[in-house]
PDB file of C-alpha atoms in Angstrom:
ATOM      1  CA  ASP A   1     -15.156 -25.003 -26.587  1.00  0.00           C
ATOM      2  CA  ALA A   2     -13.768 -23.836 -23.178  1.00  0.00           C
ATOM      3  CA  ASP A   3     -11.822 -20.475 -22.988  1.00  0.00           C
ATOM      4  CA  VAL A   4      -9.430 -21.790 -20.349  1.00  0.00           C
ATOM      5  CA  THR A   5      -8.401 -25.543 -20.733  1.00  0.00           C
ATOM      6  CA  GLN A   6      -6.214 -27.592 -18.378  1.00  0.00           C
ATOM      7  CA  THR A   7      -4.455 -30.735 -19.129  1.00  0.00           C
ATOM      8  CA  PRO A   8      -4.494 -33.335 -17.448  1.00  0.00           C
ATOM      9  CA  ARG A   9      -7.495 -33.116 -15.686  1.00  0.00           C
ATOM     10  CA  ASN A  10      -6.522 -35.892 -13.375  1.00  0.00           C
ATOM     11  CA  ARG A  11      -3.095 -37.041 -12.453  1.00  0.00           C
ATOM     12  CA  ILE A  12      -1.660 -39.714 -10.168  1.00  0.00           C
ATOM     13  CA  THR A  13       2.254 -39.768  -9.482  1.00  0.00           C
ATOM     14  CA  LYS A  14       4.551 -40.802  -7.191  1.00  0.00           C
ATOM     15  CA  THR A  15       6.801 -38.721  -4.705  1.00  0.00           C
ATOM     16  CA  GLY A  16      10.021 -37.643  -6.068  1.00  0.00           C
ATOM     17  CA  LYS A  17       8.644 -37.361  -9.765  1.00  0.00           C
ATOM     18  CA  ARG A  18       8.673 -34.393 -11.938  1.00  0.00           C
ATOM     19  CA  ILE A  19       5.310 -33.478 -13.426  1.00  0.00           C
ATOM     20  CA  MET A  20       3.874 -30.587 -15.390  1.00  0.00           C
ATOM     21  CA  LEU A  21       0.517 -29.187 -15.443  1.00  0.00           C
ATOM     22  CA  GLU A  22      -0.767 -27.138 -18.433  1.00  0.00           C
ATOM     23  CA  CYS A  23      -2.922 -24.313 -19.078  1.00  0.00           C
ATOM     24  CA  SER A  24      -4.132 -22.677 -22.271  1.00  0.00           C
ATOM     25  CA  GLN A  25      -6.324 -20.093 -22.956  1.00  0.00           C
ATOM     26  CA  THR A  26      -8.241 -18.636 -26.055  1.00  0.00           C
ATOM     27  CA  LYS A  27      -9.324 -15.309 -24.315  1.00  0.00           C
ATOM     28  CA  GLY A  28      -6.431 -13.342 -25.325  1.00  0.00           C
ATOM     29  CA  HIS A  29      -5.805 -12.234 -21.860  1.00  0.00           C
ATOM     30  CA  ASP A  30      -2.324 -11.054 -20.723  1.00  0.00           C
ATOM     31  CA  ARG A  31      -2.411 -12.139 -16.990  1.00  0.00           C
ATOM     32  CA  MET A  32      -2.263 -15.808 -15.968  1.00  0.00           C
ATOM     33  CA  TYR A  33      -2.454 -17.310 -12.647  1.00  0.00           C
ATOM     34  CA  TRP A  34      -1.875 -20.696 -10.777  1.00  0.00           C
ATOM     35  CA  TYR A  35      -3.747 -21.494  -7.468  1.00  0.00           C
ATOM     36  CA  ARG A  36      -4.152 -24.456  -5.510  1.00  0.00           C
ATOM     37  CA  GLN A  37      -7.188 -25.211  -3.554  1.00  0.00           C
ATOM     38  CA  ASP A  38      -7.266 -27.434  -0.423  1.00  0.00           C
ATOM     39  CA  PRO A  39     -10.341 -28.426   1.726  1.00  0.00           C
ATOM     40  CA  GLY A  40     -10.976 -25.822   4.263  1.00  0.00           C
ATOM     41  CA  LEU A  41      -8.200 -23.541   2.811  1.00  0.00           C
ATOM     42  CA  GLY A  42      -9.891 -21.980  -0.174  1.00  0.00           C
ATOM     43  CA  LEU A  43      -7.471 -21.011  -2.876  1.00  0.00           C
ATOM     44  CA  ARG A  44      -3.983 -19.911  -2.647  1.00  0.00           C
ATOM     45  CA  LEU A  45      -1.733 -18.274  -5.297  1.00  0.00           C
ATOM     46  CA  ILE A  46       1.233 -20.142  -6.392  1.00  0.00           C
ATOM     47  CA  TYR A  47       2.637 -18.139  -9.350  1.00  0.00           C
ATOM     48  CA  TYR A  48       1.411 -15.448 -11.698  1.00  0.00           C
ATOM     49  CA  SER A  49       2.360 -13.825 -14.908  1.00  0.00           C
ATOM     50  CA  PHE A  50       1.556 -10.455 -16.531  1.00  0.00           C
ATOM     51  CA  ASP A  51       3.090 -11.351 -19.710  1.00  0.00           C
ATOM     52  CA  VAL A  52       5.559 -13.697 -21.203  1.00  0.00           C
ATOM     53  CA  LYS A  53       8.551 -11.785 -19.696  1.00  0.00           C
ATOM     54  CA  ASP A  54       6.821 -11.019 -16.353  1.00  0.00           C
ATOM     55  CA  ILE A  55       6.418 -14.162 -13.939  1.00  0.00           C
ATOM     56  CA  ASN A  56       6.016 -13.320 -10.232  1.00  0.00           C
ATOM     57  CA  LYS A  57       5.951 -15.671  -7.003  1.00  0.00           C
ATOM     58  CA  GLY A  58       2.755 -16.021  -5.224  1.00  0.00           C
ATOM     59  CA  GLU A  59       2.037 -16.946  -1.545  1.00  0.00           C
ATOM     60  CA  ILE A  60       3.214 -20.638  -1.778  1.00  0.00           C
ATOM     61  CA  SER A  61       5.681 -20.811  -4.543  1.00  0.00           C
ATOM     62  CA  ASP A  62       8.279 -23.182  -2.958  1.00  0.00           C
ATOM     63  CA  GLY A  63       8.348 -26.488  -4.608  1.00  0.00           C
ATOM     64  CA  TYR A  64       6.851 -25.237  -7.981  1.00  0.00           C
ATOM     65  CA  SER A  65       8.293 -23.315 -11.140  1.00  0.00           C
ATOM     66  CA  VAL A  66       6.410 -22.060 -14.109  1.00  0.00           C
ATOM     67  CA  SER A  67       6.830 -21.212 -17.606  1.00  0.00           C
ATOM     68  CA  ARG A  68       4.932 -18.829 -19.908  1.00  0.00           C
ATOM     69  CA  GLN A  69       5.743 -20.439 -23.109  1.00  0.00           C
ATOM     70  CA  ALA A  70       3.593 -17.810 -25.059  1.00  0.00           C
ATOM     71  CA  GLN A  71       0.561 -15.454 -24.204  1.00  0.00           C
ATOM     72  CA  ALA A  72      -1.835 -18.182 -24.264  1.00  0.00           C
ATOM     73  CA  LYS A  73       0.359 -20.909 -22.580  1.00  0.00           C
ATOM     74  CA  PHE A  74       1.341 -21.188 -18.861  1.00  0.00           C
ATOM     75  CA  SER A  75       2.465 -24.341 -17.305  1.00  0.00           C
ATOM     76  CA  LEU A  76       3.213 -25.187 -13.562  1.00  0.00           C
ATOM     77  CA  SER A  77       5.861 -27.791 -12.609  1.00  0.00           C
ATOM     78  CA  LEU A  78       6.398 -29.804  -9.628  1.00  0.00           C
ATOM     79  CA  GLU A  79      10.019 -30.560  -9.907  1.00  0.00           C
ATOM     80  CA  SER A  80      10.078 -33.424  -7.360  1.00  0.00           C
ATOM     81  CA  ALA A  81       6.361 -34.134  -6.065  1.00  0.00           C
ATOM     82  CA  ILE A  82       5.859 -34.534  -2.539  1.00  0.00           C
ATOM     83  CA  PRO A  83       2.431 -35.927  -0.929  1.00  0.00           C
ATOM     84  CA  ASN A  84       1.556 -32.568   0.654  1.00  0.00           C
ATOM     85  CA  GLN A  85       1.306 -31.024  -2.788  1.00  0.00           C
ATOM     86  CA  THR A  86      -1.728 -33.313  -3.430  1.00  0.00           C
ATOM     87  CA  ALA A  87      -4.428 -30.914  -4.138  1.00  0.00           C
ATOM     88  CA  LEU A  88      -6.822 -29.277  -6.685  1.00  0.00           C
ATOM     89  CA  TYR A  89      -4.986 -26.959  -9.325  1.00  0.00           C
ATOM     90  CA  PHE A  90      -6.374 -24.067 -11.031  1.00  0.00           C
ATOM     91  CA  CYS A  91      -5.155 -21.955 -13.822  1.00  0.00           C
ATOM     92  CA  ALA A  92      -6.965 -18.417 -14.201  1.00  0.00           C
ATOM     93  CA  THR A  93      -6.645 -15.523 -16.580  1.00  0.00           C
ATOM     94  CA  SER A  94      -7.602 -12.069 -16.615  1.00  0.00           C
ATOM     95  CA  PRO A  95      -7.332  -9.067 -18.886  1.00  0.00           C
ATOM     96  CA  ARG A  96      -5.004  -6.140 -18.270  1.00  0.00           C
ATOM     97  CA  GLY A  97      -7.206  -3.692 -16.291  1.00  0.00           C
ATOM     98  CA  GLN A  98      -9.836  -5.523 -15.168  1.00  0.00           C
ATOM     99  CA  GLU A  99     -10.099  -7.471 -11.807  1.00  0.00           C
ATOM    100  CA  THR A 100     -12.184 -10.428 -12.756  1.00  0.00           C
ATOM    101  CA  GLN A 101     -10.472 -13.837 -13.219  1.00  0.00           C
ATOM    102  CA  TYR A 102     -11.540 -16.431 -15.413  1.00  0.00           C
ATOM    103  CA  PHE A 103     -10.889 -20.048 -14.088  1.00  0.00           C
ATOM    104  CA  GLY A 104      -9.985 -23.362 -15.956  1.00  0.00           C
ATOM    105  CA  PRO A 105     -11.979 -26.589 -14.860  1.00  0.00           C
ATOM    106  CA  GLY A 106      -8.961 -27.715 -12.711  1.00  0.00           C
ATOM    107  CA  THR A 107      -6.391 -30.644 -12.258  1.00  0.00           C
ATOM    108  CA  ARG A 108      -7.109 -32.865  -9.477  1.00  0.00           C
ATOM    109  CA  LEU A 109      -3.358 -34.180  -8.542  1.00  0.00           C
ATOM    110  CA  LEU A 110      -2.696 -36.999  -6.156  1.00  0.00           C
ATOM    111  CA  VAL A 111       0.764 -37.634  -5.021  1.00  0.00           C
ATOM    112  CA  LEU A 112       1.499 -41.111  -3.459  1.00  0.00           C
TER     113      LEU A 112
ATOM    114  CA  ALA B   1      -2.304  -7.074   3.781  1.00  0.00           C
ATOM    115  CA  GLN B   2      -6.114  -7.796   3.192  1.00  0.00           C
ATOM    116  CA  SER B   3      -7.932 -10.837   4.608  1.00  0.00           C
ATOM    117  CA  VAL B   4     -11.255 -12.228   4.188  1.00  0.00           C
ATOM    118  CA  THR B   5     -13.305 -14.470   6.501  1.00  0.00           C
ATOM    119  CA  GLN B   6     -16.040 -16.864   5.798  1.00  0.00           C
ATOM    120  CA  LEU B   7     -17.412 -17.918   9.009  1.00  0.00           C
ATOM    121  CA  ASP B   8     -19.778 -20.796   7.811  1.00  0.00           C
ATOM    122  CA  SER B   9     -18.185 -23.563   6.233  1.00  0.00           C
ATOM    123  CA  GLN B  10     -21.475 -25.148   5.191  1.00  0.00           C
ATOM    124  CA  VAL B  11     -24.859 -23.943   5.026  1.00  0.00           C
ATOM    125  CA  PRO B  12     -27.752 -26.254   4.677  1.00  0.00           C
ATOM    126  CA  VAL B  13     -31.189 -24.588   3.525  1.00  0.00           C
ATOM    127  CA  PHE B  14     -34.410 -25.884   2.027  1.00  0.00           C
ATOM    128  CA  GLU B  15     -35.415 -25.150  -1.502  1.00  0.00           C
ATOM    129  CA  GLU B  16     -37.323 -22.062  -2.032  1.00  0.00           C
ATOM    130  CA  ALA B  17     -36.086 -20.648   1.228  1.00  0.00           C
ATOM    131  CA  PRO B  18     -33.840 -17.344   1.572  1.00  0.00           C
ATOM    132  CA  VAL B  19     -30.214 -17.657   2.369  1.00  0.00           C
ATOM    133  CA  GLU B  20     -27.297 -15.519   3.448  1.00  0.00           C
ATOM    134  CA  LEU B  21     -23.571 -16.326   3.158  1.00  0.00           C
ATOM    135  CA  ARG B  22     -21.567 -14.144   5.086  1.00  0.00           C
ATOM    136  CA  CYS B  23     -18.071 -12.718   4.262  1.00  0.00           C
ATOM    137  CA  ASN B  24     -16.068 -10.327   6.426  1.00  0.00           C
ATOM    138  CA  TYR B  25     -12.828  -8.589   5.215  1.00  0.00           C
ATOM    139  CA  SER B  26     -10.155  -6.731   6.927  1.00  0.00           C
ATOM    140  CA  SER B  27      -8.283  -3.967   5.322  1.00  0.00           C
ATOM    141  CA  SER B  28      -7.066  -0.442   6.034  1.00  0.00           C
ATOM    142  CA  VAL B  29      -7.308   0.682   2.257  1.00  0.00           C
ATOM    143  CA  SER B  30     -10.093   0.561  -0.357  1.00  0.00           C
ATOM    144  CA  VAL B  31     -10.968  -2.504  -1.639  1.00  0.00           C
ATOM    145  CA  TYR B  32     -12.358  -4.484  -4.268  1.00  0.00           C
ATOM    146  CA  LEU B  33     -14.949  -7.201  -3.426  1.00  0.00           C
ATOM    147  CA  PHE B  34     -15.846 -10.549  -5.150  1.00  0.00           C
ATOM    148  CA  TRP B  35     -18.234 -13.365  -4.864  1.00  0.00           C
ATOM    149  CA  TYR B  36     -17.383 -16.486  -6.947  1.00  0.00           C
ATOM    150  CA  VAL B  37     -19.234 -19.845  -7.213  1.00  0.00           C
ATOM    151  CA  GLN B  38     -17.718 -23.390  -7.913  1.00  0.00           C
ATOM    152  CA  TYR B  39     -20.130 -26.019  -8.831  1.00  0.00           C
ATOM    153  CA  PRO B  40     -19.104 -29.658  -8.575  1.00  0.00           C
ATOM    154  CA  ASN B  41     -16.435 -30.721 -10.611  1.00  0.00           C
ATOM    155  CA  GLN B  42     -15.950 -27.068 -12.289  1.00  0.00           C
ATOM    156  CA  GLY B  43     -13.634 -24.030 -11.771  1.00  0.00           C
ATOM    157  CA  LEU B  44     -14.655 -20.843 -10.206  1.00  0.00           C
ATOM    158  CA  GLN B  45     -16.962 -18.346 -11.968  1.00  0.00           C
ATOM    159  CA  LEU B  46     -17.731 -14.639 -10.988  1.00  0.00           C
ATOM    160  CA  LEU B  47     -21.137 -14.146  -9.367  1.00  0.00           C
ATOM    161  CA  LEU B  48     -20.733 -10.517  -8.489  1.00  0.00           C
ATOM    162  CA  LYS B  49     -18.328  -7.866  -7.758  1.00  0.00           C
ATOM    163  CA  TYR B  50     -18.037  -4.434  -5.826  1.00  0.00           C
ATOM    164  CA  LEU B  51     -15.574  -2.003  -7.297  1.00  0.00           C
ATOM    165  CA  SER B  52     -17.292   1.329  -6.332  1.00  0.00           C
ATOM    166  CA  GLY B  53     -20.177   3.240  -6.624  1.00  0.00           C
ATOM    167  CA  SER B  54     -23.904   1.586  -5.271  1.00  0.00           C
ATOM    168  CA  THR B  55     -23.225  -0.549  -2.186  1.00  0.00           C
ATOM    169  CA  LEU B  56     -25.981  -3.118  -3.357  1.00  0.00           C
ATOM    170  CA  VAL B  57     -24.609  -5.319  -6.163  1.00  0.00           C
ATOM    171  CA  LYS B  58     -26.655  -7.557  -8.149  1.00  0.00           C
ATOM    172  CA  GLY B  59     -25.157 -10.645  -9.788  1.00  0.00           C
ATOM    173  CA  ILE B  60     -25.918 -13.772 -11.882  1.00  0.00           C
ATOM    174  CA  ASN B  61     -28.663 -16.376 -10.905  1.00  0.00           C
ATOM    175  CA  GLY B  62     -30.601 -14.024  -8.784  1.00  0.00           C
ATOM    176  CA  PHE B  63     -27.890 -13.545  -6.143  1.00  0.00           C
ATOM    177  CA  GLU B  64     -27.116  -9.988  -4.621  1.00  0.00           C
ATOM    178  CA  ALA B  65     -24.442  -8.615  -2.204  1.00  0.00           C
ATOM    179  CA  GLU B  66     -24.342  -5.569  -0.113  1.00  0.00           C
ATOM    180  CA  PHE B  67     -21.110  -3.871   0.681  1.00  0.00           C
ATOM    181  CA  ASN B  68     -21.068  -2.413   4.413  1.00  0.00           C
ATOM    182  CA  LYS B  69     -17.900  -0.318   5.047  1.00  0.00           C
ATOM    183  CA  SER B  70     -18.775   0.227   8.442  1.00  0.00           C
ATOM    184  CA  GLN B  71     -19.029  -3.452   9.360  1.00  0.00           C
ATOM    185  CA  THR B  72     -16.502  -4.419   6.813  1.00  0.00           C
ATOM    186  CA  SER B  73     -18.830  -7.060   5.267  1.00  0.00           C
ATOM    187  CA  PHE B  74     -19.968  -8.002   1.852  1.00  0.00           C
ATOM    188  CA  HIS B  75     -22.711 -10.785   2.660  1.00  0.00           C
ATOM    189  CA  LEU B  76     -24.197 -12.768  -0.425  1.00  0.00           C
ATOM    190  CA  ARG B  77     -28.062 -13.049  -0.233  1.00  0.00           C
ATOM    191  CA  LYS B  78     -30.734 -14.707  -2.542  1.00  0.00           C
ATOM    192  CA  PRO B  79     -34.527 -14.657  -1.643  1.00  0.00           C
ATOM    193  CA  SER B  80     -35.382 -18.046  -2.847  1.00  0.00           C
ATOM    194  CA  VAL B  81     -32.763 -20.877  -3.709  1.00  0.00           C
ATOM    195  CA  HIS B  82     -33.083 -23.797  -6.110  1.00  0.00           C
ATOM    196  CA  ILE B  83     -31.677 -26.983  -6.024  1.00  0.00           C
ATOM    197  CA  SER B  84     -29.259 -25.822  -8.779  1.00  0.00           C
ATOM    198  CA  ASP B  85     -27.606 -23.301  -6.348  1.00  0.00           C
ATOM    199  CA  THR B  86     -25.902 -26.309  -4.678  1.00  0.00           C
ATOM    200  CA  ALA B  87     -22.217 -25.361  -4.975  1.00  0.00           C
ATOM    201  CA  GLU B  88     -19.360 -23.732  -3.157  1.00  0.00           C
ATOM    202  CA  TYR B  89     -19.246 -20.059  -2.691  1.00  0.00           C
ATOM    203  CA  PHE B  90     -15.910 -17.932  -2.332  1.00  0.00           C
ATOM    204  CA  CYS B  91     -15.878 -14.507  -1.221  1.00  0.00           C
ATOM    205  CA  ALA B  92     -12.545 -12.497  -2.357  1.00  0.00           C
ATOM    206  CA  VAL B  93     -10.886  -9.179  -1.633  1.00  0.00           C
ATOM    207  CA  SER B  94      -8.171  -7.188  -3.258  1.00  0.00           C
ATOM    208  CA  LEU B  95      -6.922  -3.804  -2.696  1.00  0.00           C
ATOM    209  CA  SER B  96      -8.291  -1.228  -5.206  1.00  0.00           C
ATOM    210  CA  GLY B  97      -5.838   0.333  -7.840  1.00  0.00           C
ATOM    211  CA  GLY B  98      -3.697  -1.368 -10.355  1.00  0.00           C
ATOM    212  CA  TYR B  99      -3.118  -4.998 -10.138  1.00  0.00           C
ATOM    213  CA  GLN B 100      -3.398  -6.166  -6.418  1.00  0.00           C
ATOM    214  CA  LYS B 101      -3.257  -9.835  -5.322  1.00  0.00           C
ATOM    215  CA  VAL B 102      -6.725 -11.533  -4.767  1.00  0.00           C
ATOM    216  CA  THR B 103      -7.091 -13.094  -1.441  1.00  0.00           C
ATOM    217  CA  PHE B 104      -9.881 -15.888  -1.184  1.00  0.00           C
ATOM    218  CA  GLY B 105     -11.941 -17.042   1.664  1.00  0.00           C
ATOM    219  CA  THR B 106     -11.948 -20.517   2.750  1.00  0.00           C
ATOM    220  CA  GLY B 107     -15.305 -21.061   0.966  1.00  0.00           C
ATOM    221  CA  THR B 108     -18.849 -21.922   1.971  1.00  0.00           C
ATOM    222  CA  LYS B 109     -20.861 -24.988   0.814  1.00  0.00           C
ATOM    223  CA  LEU B 110     -24.338 -24.363   0.224  1.00  0.00           C
ATOM    224  CA  GLN B 111     -26.597 -27.382   0.228  1.00  0.00           C
ATOM    225  CA  VAL B 112     -30.131 -26.820  -1.084  1.00  0.00           C
ATOM    226  CA  ILE B 113     -32.402 -29.414   0.473  1.00  0.00           C
ATOM    227  CA  PRO B 114     -35.375 -30.689  -1.750  1.00  0.00           C
TER     228      PRO B 114
END
């Protein structure tokens, strides 16, 4: 079984809809991250969390919110989706004191 | 703040030929450097990383990279590529010490031609 899972894997939604992307991990890592990937732009950090009570904005947090429901779960919400939020979204984890990040398989989101 | 540049967006190479994927970074302080690989329809996985010590770093699948501080580079190399190496490769940098945000490059698509 995968250590970092993301649901759904694919999602199509309409402008203005609220959607939630979910991430779960069985690695026991404290730190979790949300990135978006756009062609030609690489990965950009949306939010990150060091533990359940520690959530921080990344470089492109506008239009997004997150919830760390438990050590193993980190959800990303788009309160009112817009077309330029169409992208591939990745969740990642890392253990405290280590620099390597472990990525989920991604969620492909299309906002019409 | 640190930055990383991958000048080549696509690199085609014939099977069994050598390949070098270029990465340059910008930072005024010590950094950690990474190469991640993304196979089609998958997430990223770590190929190798430089934290300190030997400037030649060996990773998985026969890849290696050399940290060159004077040229602020961390190029990725493989002496003989396989079809299975077809993927997108991301260079990444973070400042050393404690938690530091990781900045990813824009990626290089390696296309191995049979």
